[in-house]
Coordinates of C-alpha atoms and ligand atoms in Angstrom, one line a residue:
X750 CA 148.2 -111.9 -195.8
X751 CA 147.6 -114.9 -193.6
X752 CA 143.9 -116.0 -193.3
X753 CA 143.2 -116.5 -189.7
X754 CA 141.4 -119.8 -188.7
X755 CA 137.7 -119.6 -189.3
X756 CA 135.5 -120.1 -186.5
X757 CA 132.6 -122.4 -186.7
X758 CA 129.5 -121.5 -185.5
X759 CA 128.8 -124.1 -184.1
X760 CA 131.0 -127.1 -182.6
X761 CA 129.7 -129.6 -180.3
X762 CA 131.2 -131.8 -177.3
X763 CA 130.8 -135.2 -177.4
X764 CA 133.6 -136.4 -175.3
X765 CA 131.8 -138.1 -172.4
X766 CA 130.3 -141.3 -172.7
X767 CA 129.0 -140.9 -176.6
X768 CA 132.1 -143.2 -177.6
X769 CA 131.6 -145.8 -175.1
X770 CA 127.6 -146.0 -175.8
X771 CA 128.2 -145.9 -179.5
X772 CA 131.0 -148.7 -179.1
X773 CA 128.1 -150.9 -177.0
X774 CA 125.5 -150.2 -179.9
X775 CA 128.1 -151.8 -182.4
X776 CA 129.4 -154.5 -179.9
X777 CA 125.6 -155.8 -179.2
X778 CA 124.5 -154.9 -183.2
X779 CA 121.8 -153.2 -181.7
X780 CA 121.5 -150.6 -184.2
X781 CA 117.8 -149.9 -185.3
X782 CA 115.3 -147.9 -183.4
X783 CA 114.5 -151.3 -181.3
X784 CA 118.0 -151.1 -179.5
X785 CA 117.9 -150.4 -175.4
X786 CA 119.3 -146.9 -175.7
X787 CA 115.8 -145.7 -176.7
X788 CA 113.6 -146.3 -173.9
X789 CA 116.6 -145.5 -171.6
X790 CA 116.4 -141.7 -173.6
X791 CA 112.8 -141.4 -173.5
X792 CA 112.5 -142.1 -170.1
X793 CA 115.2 -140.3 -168.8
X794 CA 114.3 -137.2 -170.7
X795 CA 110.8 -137.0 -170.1
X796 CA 111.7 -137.4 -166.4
X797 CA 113.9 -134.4 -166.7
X798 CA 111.7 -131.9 -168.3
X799 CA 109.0 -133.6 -165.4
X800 CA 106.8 -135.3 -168.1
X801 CA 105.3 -138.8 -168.0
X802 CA 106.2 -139.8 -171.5
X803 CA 109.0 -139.0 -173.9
X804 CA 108.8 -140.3 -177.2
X805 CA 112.2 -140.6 -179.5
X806 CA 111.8 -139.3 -183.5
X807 CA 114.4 -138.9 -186.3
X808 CA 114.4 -135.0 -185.7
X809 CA 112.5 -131.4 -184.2
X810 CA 110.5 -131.0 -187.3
X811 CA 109.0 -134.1 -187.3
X812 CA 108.2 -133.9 -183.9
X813 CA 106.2 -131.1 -184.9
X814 CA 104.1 -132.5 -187.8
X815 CA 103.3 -136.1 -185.4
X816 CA 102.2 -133.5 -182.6
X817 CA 99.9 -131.1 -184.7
X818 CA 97.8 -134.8 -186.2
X819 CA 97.8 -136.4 -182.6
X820 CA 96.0 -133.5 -181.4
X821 CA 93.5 -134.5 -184.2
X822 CA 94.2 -130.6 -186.1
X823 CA 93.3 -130.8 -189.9
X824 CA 90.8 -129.4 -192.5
X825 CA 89.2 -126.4 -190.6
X826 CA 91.4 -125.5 -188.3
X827 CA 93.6 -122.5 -187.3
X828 CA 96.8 -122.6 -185.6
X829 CA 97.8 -119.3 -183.7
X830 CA 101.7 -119.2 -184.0
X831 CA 104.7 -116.5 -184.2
X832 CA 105.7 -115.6 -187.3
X833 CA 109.5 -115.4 -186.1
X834 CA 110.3 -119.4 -186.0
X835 CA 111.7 -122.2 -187.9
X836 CA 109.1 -123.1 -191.2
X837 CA 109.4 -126.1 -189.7
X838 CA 106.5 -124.9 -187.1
X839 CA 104.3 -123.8 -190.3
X840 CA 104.7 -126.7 -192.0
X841 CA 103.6 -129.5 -189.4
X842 CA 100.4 -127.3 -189.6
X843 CA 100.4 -126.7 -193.3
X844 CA 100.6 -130.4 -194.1
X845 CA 98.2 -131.3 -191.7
X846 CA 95.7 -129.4 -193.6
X847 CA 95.0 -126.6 -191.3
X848 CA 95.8 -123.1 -191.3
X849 CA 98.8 -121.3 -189.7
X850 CA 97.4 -117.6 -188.0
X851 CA 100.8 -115.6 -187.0
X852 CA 101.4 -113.1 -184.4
X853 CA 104.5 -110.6 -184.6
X854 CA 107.3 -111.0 -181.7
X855 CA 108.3 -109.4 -178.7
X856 CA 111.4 -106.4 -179.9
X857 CA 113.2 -107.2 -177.2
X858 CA 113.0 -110.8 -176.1
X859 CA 112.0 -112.3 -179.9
X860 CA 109.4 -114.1 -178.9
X861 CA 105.9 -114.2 -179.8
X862 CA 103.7 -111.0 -178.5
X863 CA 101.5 -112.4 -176.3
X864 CA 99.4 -109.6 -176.4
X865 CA 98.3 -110.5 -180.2
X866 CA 97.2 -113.7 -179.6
X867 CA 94.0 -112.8 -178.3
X868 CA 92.2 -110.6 -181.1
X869 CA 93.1 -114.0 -183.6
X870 CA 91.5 -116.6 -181.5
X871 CA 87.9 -117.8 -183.7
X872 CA 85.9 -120.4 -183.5
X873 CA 88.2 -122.5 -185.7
X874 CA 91.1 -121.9 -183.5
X875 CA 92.3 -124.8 -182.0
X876 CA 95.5 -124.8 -180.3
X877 CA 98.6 -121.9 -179.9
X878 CA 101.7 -123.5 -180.9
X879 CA 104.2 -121.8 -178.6
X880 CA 107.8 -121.5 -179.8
X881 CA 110.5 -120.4 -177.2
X882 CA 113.0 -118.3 -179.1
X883 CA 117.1 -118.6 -179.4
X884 CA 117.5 -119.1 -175.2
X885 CA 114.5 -116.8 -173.7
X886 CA 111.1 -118.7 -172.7
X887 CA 108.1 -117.3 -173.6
X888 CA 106.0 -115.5 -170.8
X889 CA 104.0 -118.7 -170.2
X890 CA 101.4 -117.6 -167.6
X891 CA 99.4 -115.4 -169.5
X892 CA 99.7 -117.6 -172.2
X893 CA 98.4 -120.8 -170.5
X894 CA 95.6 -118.5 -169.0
X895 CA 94.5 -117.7 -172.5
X896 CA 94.7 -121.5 -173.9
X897 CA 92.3 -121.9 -170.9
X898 CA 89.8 -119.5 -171.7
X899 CA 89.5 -119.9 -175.0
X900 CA 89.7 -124.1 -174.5
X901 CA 92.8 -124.2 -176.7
X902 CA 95.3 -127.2 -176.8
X903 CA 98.8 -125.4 -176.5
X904 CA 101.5 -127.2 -178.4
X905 CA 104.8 -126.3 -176.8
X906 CA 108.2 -126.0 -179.4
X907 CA 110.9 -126.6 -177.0
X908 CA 113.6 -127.5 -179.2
X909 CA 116.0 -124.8 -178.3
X910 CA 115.0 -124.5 -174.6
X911 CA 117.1 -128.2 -173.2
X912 CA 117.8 -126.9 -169.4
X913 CA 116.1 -124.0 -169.4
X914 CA 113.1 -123.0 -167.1
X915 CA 110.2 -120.9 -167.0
X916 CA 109.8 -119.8 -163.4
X917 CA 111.4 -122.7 -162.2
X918 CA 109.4 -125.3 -163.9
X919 CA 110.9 -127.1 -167.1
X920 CA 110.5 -125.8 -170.6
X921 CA 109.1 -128.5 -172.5
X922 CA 106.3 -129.2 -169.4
X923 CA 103.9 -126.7 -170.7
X924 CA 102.4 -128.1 -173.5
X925 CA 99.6 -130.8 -174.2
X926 CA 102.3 -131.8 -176.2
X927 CA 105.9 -130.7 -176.6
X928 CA 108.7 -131.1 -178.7
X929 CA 112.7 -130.5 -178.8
X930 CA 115.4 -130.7 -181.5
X931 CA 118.5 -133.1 -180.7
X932 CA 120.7 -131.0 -184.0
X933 CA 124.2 -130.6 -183.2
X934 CA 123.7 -127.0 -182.3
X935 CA 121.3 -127.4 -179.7
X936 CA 122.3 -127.9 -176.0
X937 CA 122.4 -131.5 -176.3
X938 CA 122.4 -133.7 -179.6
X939 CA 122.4 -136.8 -181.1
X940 CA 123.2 -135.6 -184.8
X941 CA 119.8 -135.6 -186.0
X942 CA 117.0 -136.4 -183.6
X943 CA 113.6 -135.4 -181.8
X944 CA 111.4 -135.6 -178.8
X945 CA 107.8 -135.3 -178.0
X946 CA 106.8 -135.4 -174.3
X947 CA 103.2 -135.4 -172.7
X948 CA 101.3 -136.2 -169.6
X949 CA 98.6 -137.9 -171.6
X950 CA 99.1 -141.5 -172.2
X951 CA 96.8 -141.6 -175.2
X952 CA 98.8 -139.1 -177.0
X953 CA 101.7 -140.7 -176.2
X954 CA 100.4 -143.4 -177.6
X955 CA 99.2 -141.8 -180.7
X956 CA 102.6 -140.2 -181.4
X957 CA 104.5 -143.7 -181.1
X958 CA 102.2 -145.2 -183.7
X959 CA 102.4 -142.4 -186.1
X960 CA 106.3 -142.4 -185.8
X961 CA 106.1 -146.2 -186.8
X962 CA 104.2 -146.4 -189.8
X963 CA 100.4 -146.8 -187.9
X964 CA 101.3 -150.3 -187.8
X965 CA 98.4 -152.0 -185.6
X966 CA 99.4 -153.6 -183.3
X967 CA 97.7 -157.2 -183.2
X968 CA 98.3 -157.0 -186.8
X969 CA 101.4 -156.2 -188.8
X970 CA 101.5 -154.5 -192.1
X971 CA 97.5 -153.7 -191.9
X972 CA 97.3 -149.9 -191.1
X973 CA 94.1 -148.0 -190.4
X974 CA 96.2 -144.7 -190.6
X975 CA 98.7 -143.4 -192.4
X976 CA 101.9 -143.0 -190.6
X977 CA 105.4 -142.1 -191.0
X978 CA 109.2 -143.6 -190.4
X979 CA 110.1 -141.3 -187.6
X980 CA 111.9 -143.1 -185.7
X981 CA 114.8 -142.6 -184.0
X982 CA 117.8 -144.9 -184.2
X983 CA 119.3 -146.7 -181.1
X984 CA 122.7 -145.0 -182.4
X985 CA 121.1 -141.2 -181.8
X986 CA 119.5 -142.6 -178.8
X987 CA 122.9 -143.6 -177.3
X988 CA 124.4 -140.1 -177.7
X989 CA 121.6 -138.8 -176.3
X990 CA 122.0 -140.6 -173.1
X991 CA 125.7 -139.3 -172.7
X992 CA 124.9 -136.0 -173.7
X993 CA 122.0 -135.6 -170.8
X994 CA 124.7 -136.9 -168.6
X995 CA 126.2 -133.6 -168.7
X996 CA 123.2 -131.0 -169.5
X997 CA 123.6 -129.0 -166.8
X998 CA 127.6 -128.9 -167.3
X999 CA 126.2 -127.9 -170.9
X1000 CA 124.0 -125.1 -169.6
X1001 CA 126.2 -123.6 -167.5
X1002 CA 128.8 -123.5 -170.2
X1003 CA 126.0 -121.7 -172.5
X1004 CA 125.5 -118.8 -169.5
X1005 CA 129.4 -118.2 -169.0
X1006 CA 129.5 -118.2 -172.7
X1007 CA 126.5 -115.5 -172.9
X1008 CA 128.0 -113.4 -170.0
X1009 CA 131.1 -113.4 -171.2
X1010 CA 130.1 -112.3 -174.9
X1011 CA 128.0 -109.4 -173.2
X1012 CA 131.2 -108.2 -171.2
X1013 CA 133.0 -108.2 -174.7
X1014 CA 130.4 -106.4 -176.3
X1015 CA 128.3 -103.9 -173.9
X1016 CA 129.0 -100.7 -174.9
X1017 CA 129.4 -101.2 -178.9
X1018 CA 127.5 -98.6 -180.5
X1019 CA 125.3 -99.9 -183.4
X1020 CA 123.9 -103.5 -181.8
X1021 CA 121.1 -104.7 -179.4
X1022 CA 122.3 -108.0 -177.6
X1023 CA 120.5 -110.2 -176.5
X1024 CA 119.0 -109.8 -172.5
X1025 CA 120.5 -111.7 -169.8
X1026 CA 117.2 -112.5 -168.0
X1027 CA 113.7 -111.8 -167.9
X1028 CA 111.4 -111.7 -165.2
X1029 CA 110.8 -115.3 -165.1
X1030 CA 114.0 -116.9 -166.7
X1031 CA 117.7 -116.2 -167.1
X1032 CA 119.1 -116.7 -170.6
X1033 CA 120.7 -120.3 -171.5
X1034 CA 121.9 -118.6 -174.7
X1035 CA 120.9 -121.6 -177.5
X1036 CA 122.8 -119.4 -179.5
X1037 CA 124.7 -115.9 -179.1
X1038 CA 122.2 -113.4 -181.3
X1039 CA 122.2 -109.9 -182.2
X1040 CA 120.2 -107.1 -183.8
X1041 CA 121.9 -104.1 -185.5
X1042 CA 120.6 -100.6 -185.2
X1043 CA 118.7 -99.0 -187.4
X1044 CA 121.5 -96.0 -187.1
X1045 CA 124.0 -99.1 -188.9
X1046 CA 124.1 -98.2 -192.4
X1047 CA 124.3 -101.9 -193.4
X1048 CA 121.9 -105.1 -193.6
X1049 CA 122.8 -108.7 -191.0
X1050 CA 123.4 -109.9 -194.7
X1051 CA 126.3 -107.3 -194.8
X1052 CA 127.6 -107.5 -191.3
X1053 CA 127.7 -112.0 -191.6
X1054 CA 129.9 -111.2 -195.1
X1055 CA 132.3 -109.3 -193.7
X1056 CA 132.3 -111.3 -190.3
X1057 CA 133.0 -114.2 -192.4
X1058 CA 136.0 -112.3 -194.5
X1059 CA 137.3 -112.2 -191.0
X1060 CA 136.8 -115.9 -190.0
X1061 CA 133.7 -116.0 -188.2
X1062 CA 131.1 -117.9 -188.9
X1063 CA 127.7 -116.3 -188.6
X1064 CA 124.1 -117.5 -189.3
X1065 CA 121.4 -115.3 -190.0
X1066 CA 117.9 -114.9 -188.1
X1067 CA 115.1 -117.0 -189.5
X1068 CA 112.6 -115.5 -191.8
X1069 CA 109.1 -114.6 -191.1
X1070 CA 106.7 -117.2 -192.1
X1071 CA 103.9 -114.2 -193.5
X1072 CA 107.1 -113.3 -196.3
X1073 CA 107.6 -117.5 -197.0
X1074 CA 107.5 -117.2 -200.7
X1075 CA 105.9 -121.3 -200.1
X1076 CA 103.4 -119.5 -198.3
X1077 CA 102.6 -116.7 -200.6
X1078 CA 101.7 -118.7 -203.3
X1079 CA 100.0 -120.9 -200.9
X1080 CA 97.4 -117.6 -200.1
X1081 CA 98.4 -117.4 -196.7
X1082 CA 98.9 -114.1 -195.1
X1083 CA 97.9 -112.2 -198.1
X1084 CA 98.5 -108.0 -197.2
X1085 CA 100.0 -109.5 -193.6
X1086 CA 102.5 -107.4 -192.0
X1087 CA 104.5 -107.7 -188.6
X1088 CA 107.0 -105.3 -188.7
X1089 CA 109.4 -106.2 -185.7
X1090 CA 109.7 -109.6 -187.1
X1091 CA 110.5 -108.3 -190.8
X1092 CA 113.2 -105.9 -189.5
X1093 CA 115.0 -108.6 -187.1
X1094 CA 114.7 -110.9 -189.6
X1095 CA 116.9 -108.9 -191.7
X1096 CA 119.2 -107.0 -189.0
X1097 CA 119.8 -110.0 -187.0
X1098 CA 122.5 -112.5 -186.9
X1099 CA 124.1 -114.8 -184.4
X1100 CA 128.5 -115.6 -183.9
X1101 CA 129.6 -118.4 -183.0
X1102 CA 128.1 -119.7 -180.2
X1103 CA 129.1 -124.2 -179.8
X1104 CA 129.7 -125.9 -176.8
X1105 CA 133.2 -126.6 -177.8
X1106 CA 134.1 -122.4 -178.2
X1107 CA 137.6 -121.4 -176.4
X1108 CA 137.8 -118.2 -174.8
X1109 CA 140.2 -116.9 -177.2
X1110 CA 137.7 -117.9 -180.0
X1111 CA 135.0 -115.8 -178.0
X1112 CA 137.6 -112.6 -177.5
X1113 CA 138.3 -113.0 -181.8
X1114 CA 134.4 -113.5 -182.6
X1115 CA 133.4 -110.5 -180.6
X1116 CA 136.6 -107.9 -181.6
X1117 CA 135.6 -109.2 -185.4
X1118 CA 131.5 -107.4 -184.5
X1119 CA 133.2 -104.4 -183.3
X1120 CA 135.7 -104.0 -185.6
X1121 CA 132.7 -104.0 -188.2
X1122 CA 130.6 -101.5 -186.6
X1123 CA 133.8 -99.3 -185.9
Ligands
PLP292 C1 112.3 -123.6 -182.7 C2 112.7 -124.8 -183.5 N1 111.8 -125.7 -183.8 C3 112.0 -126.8 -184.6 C4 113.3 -127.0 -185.1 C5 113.5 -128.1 -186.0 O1 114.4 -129.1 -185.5 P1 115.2 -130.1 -186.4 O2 116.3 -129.3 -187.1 O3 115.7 -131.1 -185.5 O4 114.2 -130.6 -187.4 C6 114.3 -126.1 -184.8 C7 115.7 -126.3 -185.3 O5 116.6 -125.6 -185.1 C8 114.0 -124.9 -184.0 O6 115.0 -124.0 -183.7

């Protein structure tokens, strides 16, 4: 039999001006994180998301961790965050020597409940770290209104959410601080790469010197802090300026991708896609995701192994931070249990979903889901 051409699932297009910026970095030798293409990033994506300062780091996570220790969080604290995310999210507040306090998610957008967040607010709670999931913004509003009583710092995870807005207004202006992911399958990359944006000059401030070591500043190589080699190098940085050249190209690309895969797909018995808008945003689709039924009488682990026996590459949902064996062991979330999280986390999956995907790929990837659930 002939083995049909596997489909990535993720590709990304870098044939705008990456070659020509890349080919400058080399021609000047600017190639560290001291080189022009980062303050041309920073500045031009902070201004796009509508934020006074962007600062560059080596990736999303990271972004995370130098947030969660300029807000001053530690020993004490409590972080209310979904348990649906990237451990990445955990982590920064893990290693920061705080504690993690997780709320299920939402069963039909994937994002955190809202409604949760307020019976785990304490007097050690000191910030919400809000993660927008796989192309749908979290319901912001109520959110912020809650932050505000409570006088909670709201750290905003926007590293799926390039382009995307929550009632008009930028994802990535909501938090004190916010971050976004530059990885190759996010709407725009630079290979590996990060940003954190804020309004507040001190932060901003905060975050550069913890991404450079805590060097002071009047004198080299004496450090009152601890720090950490975040940065991000001019290289990354020059991709990055191409790729915001064309975000909203990207975007748009995302949506006809996401409409198109519904057309394919509406009406297959057996899946829940994901929804095309909310009341307050439409969909920019970070990636294509889907949640079998329970009627389906297999697991996502199942359906991505015989996906993949027909050349489609799949990636499972991520798994909830309260069944981290890391955790666990840890003492967190002892007896917790959020069950909508537990059962996407094991009945969802995304298809291929890049920037580079042909129609015809799109038409194979979505007869190869219903051919599974026939
Ligand atoms: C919501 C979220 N936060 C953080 C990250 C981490 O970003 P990175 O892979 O750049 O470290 C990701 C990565 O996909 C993510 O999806």
């Amino acid at each position: 039999m002939i083995q049909p051409i596997f489909i990535p699932v993720n590709e990304p297009l870098l044939n705008g001006n990456e070659e020509k910026y890349l080919v400058e970095c080399i021609r000047t030798g600017w190639i560290s994180s001291e080189g022009p293409f980062i303050k041309q990033f920073e500045e031009q994506f902070a201004a796009r998301v509508g934020r006074k300062f962007g600062v560059a780091v080596s990736n999303g996570s990271v972004a995370l961790d130098a947030a969660v220790i300029a807000l001053g969080i530690g020993q004490g604290d409590e972080v209310i965050m979904p348990t649906f995310t990237i451990i990445s999210c955990a982590a920064a507040i893990v290693r920061a020597g705080a504690v993690p306090v997780v709320v299920d998610c939402d069963s039909s957008t994937w994002n955190m409940d809202i409604a949760q967040i307020e019976a785990r607010i304490n007097l050690r709670t000191k910030a919400i770290m809000v993660v927008h999931i796989f192309g749908l913004p979290v319901d912001m509003d109520p959110l912020l209104a809650l932050a505000n009583k409570h006088g909670l710092k709201v750290i905003e995870d926007a590293a799926e959410m390039h382009g995307q807005n929550y009632r008009g207004k930028p994802c990535g202006s909501f938090g004190d601080i916010s971050t976004f992911s530059f990885y190759p399958n996010k709407h725009i990359t630079t290979g590996e790469g990060g940003m954190i944006v804020t309004d507040d000059a001190i932060l901003a401030e905060k975050c550069r010197s913890l991404r450079n070591l805590c060097f002071k500043p009047e004198q080299r190589f004496v450090h009152d802090e601890l720090g950490w080699n975040f940065r991000m190098s001019n290289l990354q940085a020059a991709l990055g300026v191409a790729q915001l050249e064309r975000l909203d190209e990207f975007v748009q690309i995302k949506r006809r991708m996401g409409a198109r895969y519904t057309e394919l797909l509406t009406g297959t018995p057996g899946i829940q896609l994901p929804l095309a808008h909310t009341g307050y945003a439409d969909n920019i689709y970070w990636v294509y995701s889907m949640v079998l039924d329970d009627s389906v009488p297999f697991d996502a682990k199942d359906a991505m192994t015989r996906l993949n026996k027909l050349g489609i590459g799949t990636r499972p949902f991520f798994w909830p931070m309260h069944e981290q064996p890391v955790f666990r062991r840890m003492g967190l979330f002892a007896g917790k249990s959020y069950p909508v999280a537990e059962r996407i986390a094991r009945r969802g999956f995304y298809i291929p979903s890049g920037m580079a995907l042909t129609a015809e790929q799109m038409e194979r990837s979505a007869a190869a889901v219903k051919e599974i659930l026939q």
